[in-house]
Structure formats: structure tokens, C-alpha cells
Tab-separated table of C-alpha atoms in Angstrom:
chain	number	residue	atom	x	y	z
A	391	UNK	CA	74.292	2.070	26.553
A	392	UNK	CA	70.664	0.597	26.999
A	393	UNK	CA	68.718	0.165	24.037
A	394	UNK	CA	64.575	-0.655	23.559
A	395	UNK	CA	64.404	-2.652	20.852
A	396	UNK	CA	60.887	-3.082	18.904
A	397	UNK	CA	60.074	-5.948	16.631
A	398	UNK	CA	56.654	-5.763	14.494
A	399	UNK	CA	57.386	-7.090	11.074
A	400	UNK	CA	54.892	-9.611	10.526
A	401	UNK	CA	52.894	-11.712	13.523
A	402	UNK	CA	55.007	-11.657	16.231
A	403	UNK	CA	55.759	-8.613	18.481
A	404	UNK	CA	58.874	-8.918	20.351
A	405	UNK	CA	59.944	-6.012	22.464
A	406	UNK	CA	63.886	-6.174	24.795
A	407	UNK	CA	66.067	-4.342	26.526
A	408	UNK	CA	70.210	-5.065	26.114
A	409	UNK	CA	72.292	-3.225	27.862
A	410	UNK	CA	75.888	-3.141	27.307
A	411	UNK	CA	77.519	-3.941	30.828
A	412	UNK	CA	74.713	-6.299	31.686
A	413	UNK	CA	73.284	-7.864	28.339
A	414	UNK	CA	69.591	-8.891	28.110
A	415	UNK	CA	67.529	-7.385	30.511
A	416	UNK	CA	64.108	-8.429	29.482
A	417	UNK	CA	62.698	-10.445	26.496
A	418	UNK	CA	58.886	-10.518	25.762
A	419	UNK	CA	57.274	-12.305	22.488
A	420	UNK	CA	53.532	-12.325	21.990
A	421	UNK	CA	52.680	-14.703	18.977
A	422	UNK	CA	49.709	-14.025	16.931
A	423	UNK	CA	49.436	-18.036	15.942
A	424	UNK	CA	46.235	-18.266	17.733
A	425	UNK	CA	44.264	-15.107	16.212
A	426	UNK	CA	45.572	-16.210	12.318
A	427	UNK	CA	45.210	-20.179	13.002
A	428	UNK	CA	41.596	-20.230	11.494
A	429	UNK	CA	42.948	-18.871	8.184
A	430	UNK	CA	45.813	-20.579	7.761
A	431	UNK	CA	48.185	-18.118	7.411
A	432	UNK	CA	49.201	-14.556	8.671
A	433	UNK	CA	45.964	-11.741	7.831
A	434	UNK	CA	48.296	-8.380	7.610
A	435	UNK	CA	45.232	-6.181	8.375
A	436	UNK	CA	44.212	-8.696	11.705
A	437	UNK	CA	48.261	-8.585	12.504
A	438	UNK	CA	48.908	-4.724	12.021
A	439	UNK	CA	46.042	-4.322	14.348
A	440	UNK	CA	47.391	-6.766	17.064
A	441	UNK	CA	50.691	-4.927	17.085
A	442	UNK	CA	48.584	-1.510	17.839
A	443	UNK	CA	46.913	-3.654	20.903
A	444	UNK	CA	50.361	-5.171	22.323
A	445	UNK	CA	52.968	-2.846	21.579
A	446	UNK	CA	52.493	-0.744	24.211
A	447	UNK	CA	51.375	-2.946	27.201
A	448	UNK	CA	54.273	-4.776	26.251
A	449	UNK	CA	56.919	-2.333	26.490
A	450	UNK	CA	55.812	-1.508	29.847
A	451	UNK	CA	55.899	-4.649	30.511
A	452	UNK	CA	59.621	-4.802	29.690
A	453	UNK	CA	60.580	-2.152	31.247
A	454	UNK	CA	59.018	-2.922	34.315
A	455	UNK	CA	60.778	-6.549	34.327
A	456	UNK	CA	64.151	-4.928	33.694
A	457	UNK	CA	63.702	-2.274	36.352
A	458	UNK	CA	64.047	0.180	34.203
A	459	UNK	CA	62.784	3.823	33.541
A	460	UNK	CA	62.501	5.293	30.269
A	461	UNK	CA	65.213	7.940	31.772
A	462	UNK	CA	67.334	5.104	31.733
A	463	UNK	CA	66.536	4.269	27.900
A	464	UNK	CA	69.588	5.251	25.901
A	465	UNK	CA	68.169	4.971	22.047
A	466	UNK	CA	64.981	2.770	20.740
A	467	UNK	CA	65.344	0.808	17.908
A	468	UNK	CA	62.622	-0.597	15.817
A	469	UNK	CA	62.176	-3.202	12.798
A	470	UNK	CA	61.477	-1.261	9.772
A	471	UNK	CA	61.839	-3.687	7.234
A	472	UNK	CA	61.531	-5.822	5.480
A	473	UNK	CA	58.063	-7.357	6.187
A	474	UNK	CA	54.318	-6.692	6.000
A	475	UNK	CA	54.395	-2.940	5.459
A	476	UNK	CA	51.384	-2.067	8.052
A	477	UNK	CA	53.036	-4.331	10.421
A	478	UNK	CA	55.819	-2.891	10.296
A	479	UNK	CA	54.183	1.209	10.677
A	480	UNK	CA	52.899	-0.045	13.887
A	481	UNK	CA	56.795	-0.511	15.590
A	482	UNK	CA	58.178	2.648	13.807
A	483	UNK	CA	55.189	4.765	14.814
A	484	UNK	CA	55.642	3.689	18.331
A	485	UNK	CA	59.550	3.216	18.466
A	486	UNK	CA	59.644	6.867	16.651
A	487	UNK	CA	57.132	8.387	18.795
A	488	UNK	CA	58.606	7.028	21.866
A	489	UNK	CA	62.109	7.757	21.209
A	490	UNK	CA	61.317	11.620	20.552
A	491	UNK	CA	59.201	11.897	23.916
A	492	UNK	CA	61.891	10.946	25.645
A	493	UNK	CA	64.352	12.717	23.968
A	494	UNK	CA	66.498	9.934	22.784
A	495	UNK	CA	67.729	8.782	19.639
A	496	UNK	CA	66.215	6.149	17.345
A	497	UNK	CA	67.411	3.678	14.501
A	498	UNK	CA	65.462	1.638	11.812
A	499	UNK	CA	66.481	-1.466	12.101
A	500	UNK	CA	67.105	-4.212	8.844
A	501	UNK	CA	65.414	-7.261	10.022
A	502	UNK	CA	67.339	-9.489	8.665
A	503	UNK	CA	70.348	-8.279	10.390
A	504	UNK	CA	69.232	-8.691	12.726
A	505	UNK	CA	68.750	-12.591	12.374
A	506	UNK	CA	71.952	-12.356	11.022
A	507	UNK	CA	73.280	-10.831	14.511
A	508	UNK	CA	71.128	-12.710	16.711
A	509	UNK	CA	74.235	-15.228	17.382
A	510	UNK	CA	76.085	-12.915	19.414
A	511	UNK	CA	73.867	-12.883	22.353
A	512	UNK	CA	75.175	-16.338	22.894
A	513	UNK	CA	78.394	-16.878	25.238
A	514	UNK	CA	79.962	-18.577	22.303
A	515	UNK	CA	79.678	-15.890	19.661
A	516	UNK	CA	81.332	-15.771	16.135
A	517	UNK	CA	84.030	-13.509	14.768
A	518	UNK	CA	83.935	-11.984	11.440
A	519	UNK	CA	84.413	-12.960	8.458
A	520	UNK	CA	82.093	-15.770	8.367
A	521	UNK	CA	79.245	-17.424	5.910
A	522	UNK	CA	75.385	-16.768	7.475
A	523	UNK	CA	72.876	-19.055	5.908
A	524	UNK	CA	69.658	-16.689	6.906
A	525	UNK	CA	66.678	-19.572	6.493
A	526	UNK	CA	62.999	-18.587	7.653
A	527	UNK	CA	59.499	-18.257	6.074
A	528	UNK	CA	60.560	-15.391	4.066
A	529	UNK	CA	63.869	-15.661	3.158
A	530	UNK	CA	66.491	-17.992	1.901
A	531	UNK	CA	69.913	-16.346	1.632
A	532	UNK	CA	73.482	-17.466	1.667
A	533	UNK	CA	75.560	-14.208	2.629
A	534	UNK	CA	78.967	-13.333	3.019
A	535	UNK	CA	79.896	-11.345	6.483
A	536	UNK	CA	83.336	-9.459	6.759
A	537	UNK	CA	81.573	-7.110	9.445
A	538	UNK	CA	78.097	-5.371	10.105
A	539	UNK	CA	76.965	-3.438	7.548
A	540	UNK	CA	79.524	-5.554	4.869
A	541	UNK	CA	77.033	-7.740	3.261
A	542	UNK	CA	78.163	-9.634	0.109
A	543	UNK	CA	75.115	-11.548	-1.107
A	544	UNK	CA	76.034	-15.242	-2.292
A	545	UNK	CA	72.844	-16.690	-3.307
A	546	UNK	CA	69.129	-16.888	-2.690
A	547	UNK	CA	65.846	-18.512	-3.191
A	548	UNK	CA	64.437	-17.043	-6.137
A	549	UNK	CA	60.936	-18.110	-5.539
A	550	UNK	CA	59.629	-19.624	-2.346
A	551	UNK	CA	61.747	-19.955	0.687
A	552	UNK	CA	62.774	-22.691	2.621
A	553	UNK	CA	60.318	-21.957	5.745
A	554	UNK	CA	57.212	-20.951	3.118
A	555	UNK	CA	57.987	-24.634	1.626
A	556	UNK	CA	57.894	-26.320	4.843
A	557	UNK	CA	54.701	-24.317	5.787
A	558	UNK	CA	52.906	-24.660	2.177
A	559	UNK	CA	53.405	-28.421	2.368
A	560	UNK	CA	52.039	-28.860	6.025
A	561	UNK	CA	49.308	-26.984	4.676
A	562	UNK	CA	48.996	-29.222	1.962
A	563	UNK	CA	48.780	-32.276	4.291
A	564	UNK	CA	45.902	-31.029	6.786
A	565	UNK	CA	48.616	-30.035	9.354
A	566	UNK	CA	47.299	-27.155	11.421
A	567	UNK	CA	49.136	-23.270	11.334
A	568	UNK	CA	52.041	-23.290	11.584
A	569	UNK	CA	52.795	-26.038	9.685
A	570	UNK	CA	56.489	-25.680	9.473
A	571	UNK	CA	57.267	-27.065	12.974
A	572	UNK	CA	54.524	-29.709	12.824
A	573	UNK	CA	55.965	-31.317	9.860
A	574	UNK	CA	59.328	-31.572	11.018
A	575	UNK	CA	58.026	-33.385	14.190
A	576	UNK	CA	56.027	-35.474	11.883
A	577	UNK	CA	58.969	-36.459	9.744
A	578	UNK	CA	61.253	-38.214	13.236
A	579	UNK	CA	58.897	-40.873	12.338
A	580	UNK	CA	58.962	-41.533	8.654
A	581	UNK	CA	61.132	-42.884	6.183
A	582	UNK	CA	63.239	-40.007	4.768
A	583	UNK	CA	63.805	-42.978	2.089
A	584	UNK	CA	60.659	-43.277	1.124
A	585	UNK	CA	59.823	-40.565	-1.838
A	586	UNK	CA	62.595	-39.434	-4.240
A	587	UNK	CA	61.812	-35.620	-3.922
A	588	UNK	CA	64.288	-33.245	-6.366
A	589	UNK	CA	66.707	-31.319	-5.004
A	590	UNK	CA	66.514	-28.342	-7.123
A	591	UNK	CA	69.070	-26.410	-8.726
A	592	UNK	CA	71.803	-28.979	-6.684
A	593	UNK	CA	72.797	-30.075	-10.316
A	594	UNK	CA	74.022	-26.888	-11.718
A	595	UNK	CA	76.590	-24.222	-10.575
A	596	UNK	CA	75.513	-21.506	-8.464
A	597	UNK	CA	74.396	-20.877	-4.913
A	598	UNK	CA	70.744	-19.756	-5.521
A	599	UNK	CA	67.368	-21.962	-4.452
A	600	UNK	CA	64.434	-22.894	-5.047
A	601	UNK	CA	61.550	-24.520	-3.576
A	602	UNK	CA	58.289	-24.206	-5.454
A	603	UNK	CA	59.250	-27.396	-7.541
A	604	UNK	CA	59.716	-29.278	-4.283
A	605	UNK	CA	56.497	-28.250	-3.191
A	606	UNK	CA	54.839	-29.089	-6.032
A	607	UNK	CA	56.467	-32.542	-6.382
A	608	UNK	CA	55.131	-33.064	-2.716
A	609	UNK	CA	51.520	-31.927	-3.687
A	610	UNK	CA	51.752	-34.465	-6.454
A	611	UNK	CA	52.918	-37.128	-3.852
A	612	UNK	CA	50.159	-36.004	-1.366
A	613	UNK	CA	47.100	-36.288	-3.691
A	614	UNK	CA	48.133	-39.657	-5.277
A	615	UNK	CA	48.944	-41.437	-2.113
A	616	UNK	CA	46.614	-40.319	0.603
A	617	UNK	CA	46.857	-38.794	4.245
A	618	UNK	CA	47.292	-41.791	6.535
A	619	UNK	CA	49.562	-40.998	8.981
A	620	UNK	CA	52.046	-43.598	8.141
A	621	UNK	CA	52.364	-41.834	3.997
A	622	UNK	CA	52.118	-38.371	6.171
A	623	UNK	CA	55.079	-39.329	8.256
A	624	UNK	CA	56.821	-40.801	5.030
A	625	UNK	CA	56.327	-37.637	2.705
A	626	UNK	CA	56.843	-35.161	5.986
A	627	UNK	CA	59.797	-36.769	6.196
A	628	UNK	CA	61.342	-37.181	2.608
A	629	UNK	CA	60.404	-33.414	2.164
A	630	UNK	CA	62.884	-32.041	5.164
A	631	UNK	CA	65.561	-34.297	3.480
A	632	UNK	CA	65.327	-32.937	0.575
A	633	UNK	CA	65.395	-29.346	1.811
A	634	UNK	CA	67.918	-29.874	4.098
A	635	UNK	CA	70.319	-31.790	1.328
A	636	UNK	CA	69.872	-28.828	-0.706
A	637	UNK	CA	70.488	-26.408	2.299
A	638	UNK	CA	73.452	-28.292	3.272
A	639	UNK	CA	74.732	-28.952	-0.218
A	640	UNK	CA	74.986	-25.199	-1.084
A	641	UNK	CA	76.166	-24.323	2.374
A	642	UNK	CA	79.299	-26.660	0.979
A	643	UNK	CA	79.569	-25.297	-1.484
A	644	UNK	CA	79.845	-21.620	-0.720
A	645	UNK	CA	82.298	-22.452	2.060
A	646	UNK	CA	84.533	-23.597	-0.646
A	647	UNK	CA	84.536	-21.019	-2.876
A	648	UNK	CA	84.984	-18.333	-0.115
A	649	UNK	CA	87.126	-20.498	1.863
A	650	UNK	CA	85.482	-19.524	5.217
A	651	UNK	CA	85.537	-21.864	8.414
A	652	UNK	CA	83.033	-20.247	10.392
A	653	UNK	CA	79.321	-20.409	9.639
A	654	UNK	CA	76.272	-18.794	11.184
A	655	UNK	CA	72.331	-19.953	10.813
A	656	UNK	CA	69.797	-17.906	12.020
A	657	UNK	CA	66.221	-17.712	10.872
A	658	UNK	CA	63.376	-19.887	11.976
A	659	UNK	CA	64.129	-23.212	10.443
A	660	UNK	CA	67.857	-22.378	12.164
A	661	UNK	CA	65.934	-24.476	15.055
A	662	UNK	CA	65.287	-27.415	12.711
A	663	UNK	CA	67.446	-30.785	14.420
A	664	UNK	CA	67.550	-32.538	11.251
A	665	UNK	CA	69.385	-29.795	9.648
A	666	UNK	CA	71.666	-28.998	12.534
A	667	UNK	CA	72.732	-32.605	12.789
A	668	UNK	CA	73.704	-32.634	9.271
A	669	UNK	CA	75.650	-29.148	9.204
A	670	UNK	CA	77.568	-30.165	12.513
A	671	UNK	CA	78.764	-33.416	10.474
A	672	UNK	CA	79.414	-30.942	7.403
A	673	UNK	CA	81.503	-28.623	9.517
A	674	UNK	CA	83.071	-31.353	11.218
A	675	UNK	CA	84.513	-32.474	8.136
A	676	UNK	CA	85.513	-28.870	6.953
A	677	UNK	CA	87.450	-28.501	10.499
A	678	UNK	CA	85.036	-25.109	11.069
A	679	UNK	CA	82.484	-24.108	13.729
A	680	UNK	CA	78.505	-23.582	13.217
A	681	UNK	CA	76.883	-21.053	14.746
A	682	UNK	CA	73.464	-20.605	16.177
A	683	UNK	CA	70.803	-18.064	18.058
A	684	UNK	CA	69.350	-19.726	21.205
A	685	UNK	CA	66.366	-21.403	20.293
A	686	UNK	CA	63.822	-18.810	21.956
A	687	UNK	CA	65.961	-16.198	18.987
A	688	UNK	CA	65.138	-18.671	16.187
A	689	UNK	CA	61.894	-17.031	15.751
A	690	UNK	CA	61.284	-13.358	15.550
A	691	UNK	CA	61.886	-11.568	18.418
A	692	UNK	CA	63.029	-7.840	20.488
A	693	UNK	CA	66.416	-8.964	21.136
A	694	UNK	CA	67.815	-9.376	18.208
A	695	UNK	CA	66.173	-5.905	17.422
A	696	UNK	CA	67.713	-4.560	20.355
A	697	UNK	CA	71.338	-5.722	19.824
A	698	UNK	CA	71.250	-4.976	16.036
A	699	UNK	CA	70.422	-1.598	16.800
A	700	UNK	CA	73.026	-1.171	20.165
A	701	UNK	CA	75.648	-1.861	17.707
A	702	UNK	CA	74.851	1.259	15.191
A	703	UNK	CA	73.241	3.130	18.128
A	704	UNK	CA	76.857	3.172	19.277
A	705	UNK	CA	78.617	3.756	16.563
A	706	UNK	CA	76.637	7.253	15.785
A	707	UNK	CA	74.042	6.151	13.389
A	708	UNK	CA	70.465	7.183	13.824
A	709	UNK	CA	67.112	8.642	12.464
A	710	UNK	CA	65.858	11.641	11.849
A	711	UNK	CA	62.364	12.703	12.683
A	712	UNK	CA	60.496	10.891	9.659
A	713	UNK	CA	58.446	7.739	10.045
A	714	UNK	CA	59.249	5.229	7.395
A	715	UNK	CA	59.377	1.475	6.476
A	716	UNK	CA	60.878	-0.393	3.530
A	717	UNK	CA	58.908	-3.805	3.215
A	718	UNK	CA	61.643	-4.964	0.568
A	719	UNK	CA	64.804	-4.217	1.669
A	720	UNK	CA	67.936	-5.630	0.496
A	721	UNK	CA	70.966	-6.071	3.259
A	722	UNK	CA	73.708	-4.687	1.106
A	723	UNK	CA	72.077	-1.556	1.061
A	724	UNK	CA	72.874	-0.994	4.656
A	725	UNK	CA	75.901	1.619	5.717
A	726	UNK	CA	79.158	-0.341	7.353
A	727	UNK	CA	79.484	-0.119	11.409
């Protein structure tokens, strides 16, 4: 089975082709950093109309780098949620449209399962059950996985996430868009030592998070000492400690209590080395195996789209003729594989 997968949720539009015999047959991702840079942050009108631009051109694109034909499409699958909600029309519009012109069938995808599944392109993949830590600019879960479509929900940020943290506080220092990734490389030479940021809600039972205290503690930190780039490095640096302590500490913690060995991260700050040091020494010392996406999957992107949707593409499940999104959708409400 060969499936187009579509991926329009917020300001990247990733479009791939997997294929069951051969795997991934093309992966294209067009990032919008450059058209949102000047306002510091994602503009959904300025991204929804990007997607209309690239969508297209880049399908063909895939197709032609895959040698394919859309007679040789099998089903299209497209993000429908969660995300920005024009964004996200944009994919299902096309992946829809497409999919009924060429007679196939078509599946709205969750797009954080497909994070969630983005592990199992690699050659090393995980088996179920396992324990997916799902950390990016929107979302901050801890989630139980006894097979797709079984989603027990462990704990989450109940305010900002991890990634909108990081990217808030780069913000905060002068760092350009995106700050997330800037401020980690900032922070390999500071002194994670330096400031005593909190580590909230480590203190209490519980697997939920929360950032927006850490943020603001950093604000505090940022305005009374200055921007040289020696207190920069120094605050850039005790702020991914503190986020990744918390991160690592709950992690711990909800291994225990479900007594899982095997642990997946997916989800942009999945490509963060300070926290991948630290969970390799945690597993280490739980005897278990971490999991991860190849870096280029980190971010959003097609493939994961693509395989997400292979897998219920396969198993029978598909749309009907309606065009719809859900911008806030939880994973548990998703039907088991």
C-alpha cells in the first residue's frame, strides 16, 4: 500500500510518500521561519496562505522524486488536527479533494500520533506497550501506549508547553525566531549552575507540568541582570536544566508507576542533546531503551503523516466525503487499529 501523506497544521508543510514494501519514498518540508521571522512568531492568516501556495507544487514535487503516479497512490492522508484551524483546512481541502479525483480513499490524521508514531520509521523501532513523552511547542504530554489508537493519558502541561517555554524565553532574551533551538545552542556555553530556576510541580505527586512559572522566573532573571552574552549563556543555560530536570524527573516517575521499560520521545525538543543525554543515563539505570524519530522527524513533517495514516489506511479506516478539522483534539478520542 502507498500512501500521500499531507502535513499543514501550523508553519511547516511537509508532504511523503511510504510505501509498505519499500518505506519512504520521498520527504519534502518547506518551513515558513523566514516569512514569520519579522513577527516573532507564527501569523495563522500569513501561514494558511503559504500552505495554499506550496501544497500543491510540493506534492508534485514528491511524486515526481518517488517516481510515482497518482495511479499508483493507494489512500492520502492529511493532518486534521490539532493545530491552527485555517492551517489545517488548507491540507484537508487538498488531501480530500485529491483523494476523491483519484478515486482513492482518505484519512484525517491526529497529529500528534503521529509524533507519537514517527519512531517507527527508524530501523530500530519500539514495540508496544511503551511510555511516549510527546514534547514540542504545543504540547507537553506523558502518555501511555499499549497499541495505536490505545492512548491512556498520564499527564500534561496545563499551561505552557515545554517548546512554547523554550521559545517565549529566547524571545525574552533578543534571540531571533525560533528561539527554541537558539537557546539551547546558547546554553553549551553557560553555567547550568548559575541561576536556581524552580522546577515546578517536581515537589508534589502527579505527572502534570508546567512552565509559565519557569518562564516568568527567567523574565525576572533577564531584566535584573542584563543581556551580555556571558548572563545570556548563563540563564540560556540554567533554563534547559531546569526543563529538562523536570522532563526527566516525571519521565521517572511515570515509568515507575506503570512499570514500563521502553520509552519513546518525539516532538520537537525530542532533538534537544541535553535532554537526550540525561534520559539515556535515566534509562540506563532503569535497564530500558529510549526511543527517538530521526532528527529531520523531530520537527513537523509528511512522513510521519504518511505512516500514521498507512497504518489505519490498512486496517479499513477512512473518511467520508466531508471536509473537516478539529484544532483541539484529544488522542484518546481516536478508534483502536
Amino acid at each position: 500500500m502507498r500512501v500521500l501523506g499531507i502535513e499543514t497544521s501550523c508553519d511547516e508543510t511537509g508532504i511523503a510518500i511510504f510505501d509498505t514494501e519499500q518505506g519512504l519514498m520521498s520527504h519534502i518540508v518547506y518551513s515558513q521561519i523566514a516569512l514569520h521571522a519579522d513577527y516573532g512568531g507564527v501569523v495563522p492568516e500569513l501561514a494558511s496562505r503559504d500552505h495554499i501556495r506550496k501544497t500543491l507544487p510540493l506534492i508534485k514535487q514528491a511524486l515526481t522524486e518517488a517516481g510515482c503516479t497518482a495511479e499508483s497512490i493507494d489512500g492520502v492522508a492529511y493532518t486534521a488536527g490539532p493545530g491552527l484551524a485555517g492551517a489545517l483546512l488548507v491540507g484537508a481541502a487538498i488531501g480530500r479533494s485529491l483523494a476523491f479525483a483519484w478515486d482513492k480513499p482518505a484519512l484525517a490524521v491526529h497529529h500528534m500520533e503521529g509524533h507519537l508514531l514517527a519512531p517507527m520509521l527508524e530501523q530500530h523501532a519500539p514495540q508496544f506497550p511503551f511510555l511516549a513523552l510527546l514534547v514540542s511547542g504545543g504540547h507537553t504530554q506523558l502518555v501511555r501506549v499499549d497499541g495505536i489508537g490505545r492512548y491512556q493519558l498520564l499527564g500534561e502541561s496545563i499551561d505552557d508547553a515545554a517548546g512554547e517555554a523554550f521559545d517565549k524565553t529566547a524571545k525574552l532574551m533578543g534571540l531571533e525566531y525560533p528561539g527554541g533551538p537558539l537557546l539551547a545552542k546558547l546554553a553549551a556555553s553557560g553555567d547550568a549552575k548559575k541561576y536556581a530556576f524552580p522546577r515546578p510541580m517536581t515537589d508534589r505527586p502527579g505527572l502534570d507540568f508546567s512552565f509559565s512559572g519557569l518562564k516568568t522566573a527567567a523574565a525576572n532573571v533577564i531584566a535584573a541582570e542584563g543581556k551580555t552574552p556571558q548572563v545570556q549563556a548563563d540563564i540560556a543555560a540554567s533554563f534547559q536544566q531546569a526543563v529538562v530536570d523536570t522532563l526527566v524527573l516525571k519521565c521517572r516517575r511515570a515509568l515507575k508507576e506503570t512499570g514500563l521499560k521502553s520509552l519513546v520521545v518525539a516532538g520537537g525538543v525530542s532533538a534537544n542533546e541535553s535532554l537526550r543525554m540525561q534520559l539515556a543515563d535515566l534509562m540506563k539505570s532503569l535497564k530500558g531503551q529510549v526511543f527517538y524519530p530521526g532528527k529531520e522527524f523531530c520537527t513537523d513533517n509528511g512522513a510521519m503523516i504518511a505512516y500514521a495514516g498507512w497504518q489505519r489506511l490498512r486496517a479499513g479506516q477512512a473518511q467520508d466525503l466531508s471536509i473537516g478539522v478539529t484544532p483541539r483534539w484529544p488522542m484518546q478520542q481516536l478508534p483502536p487499529v
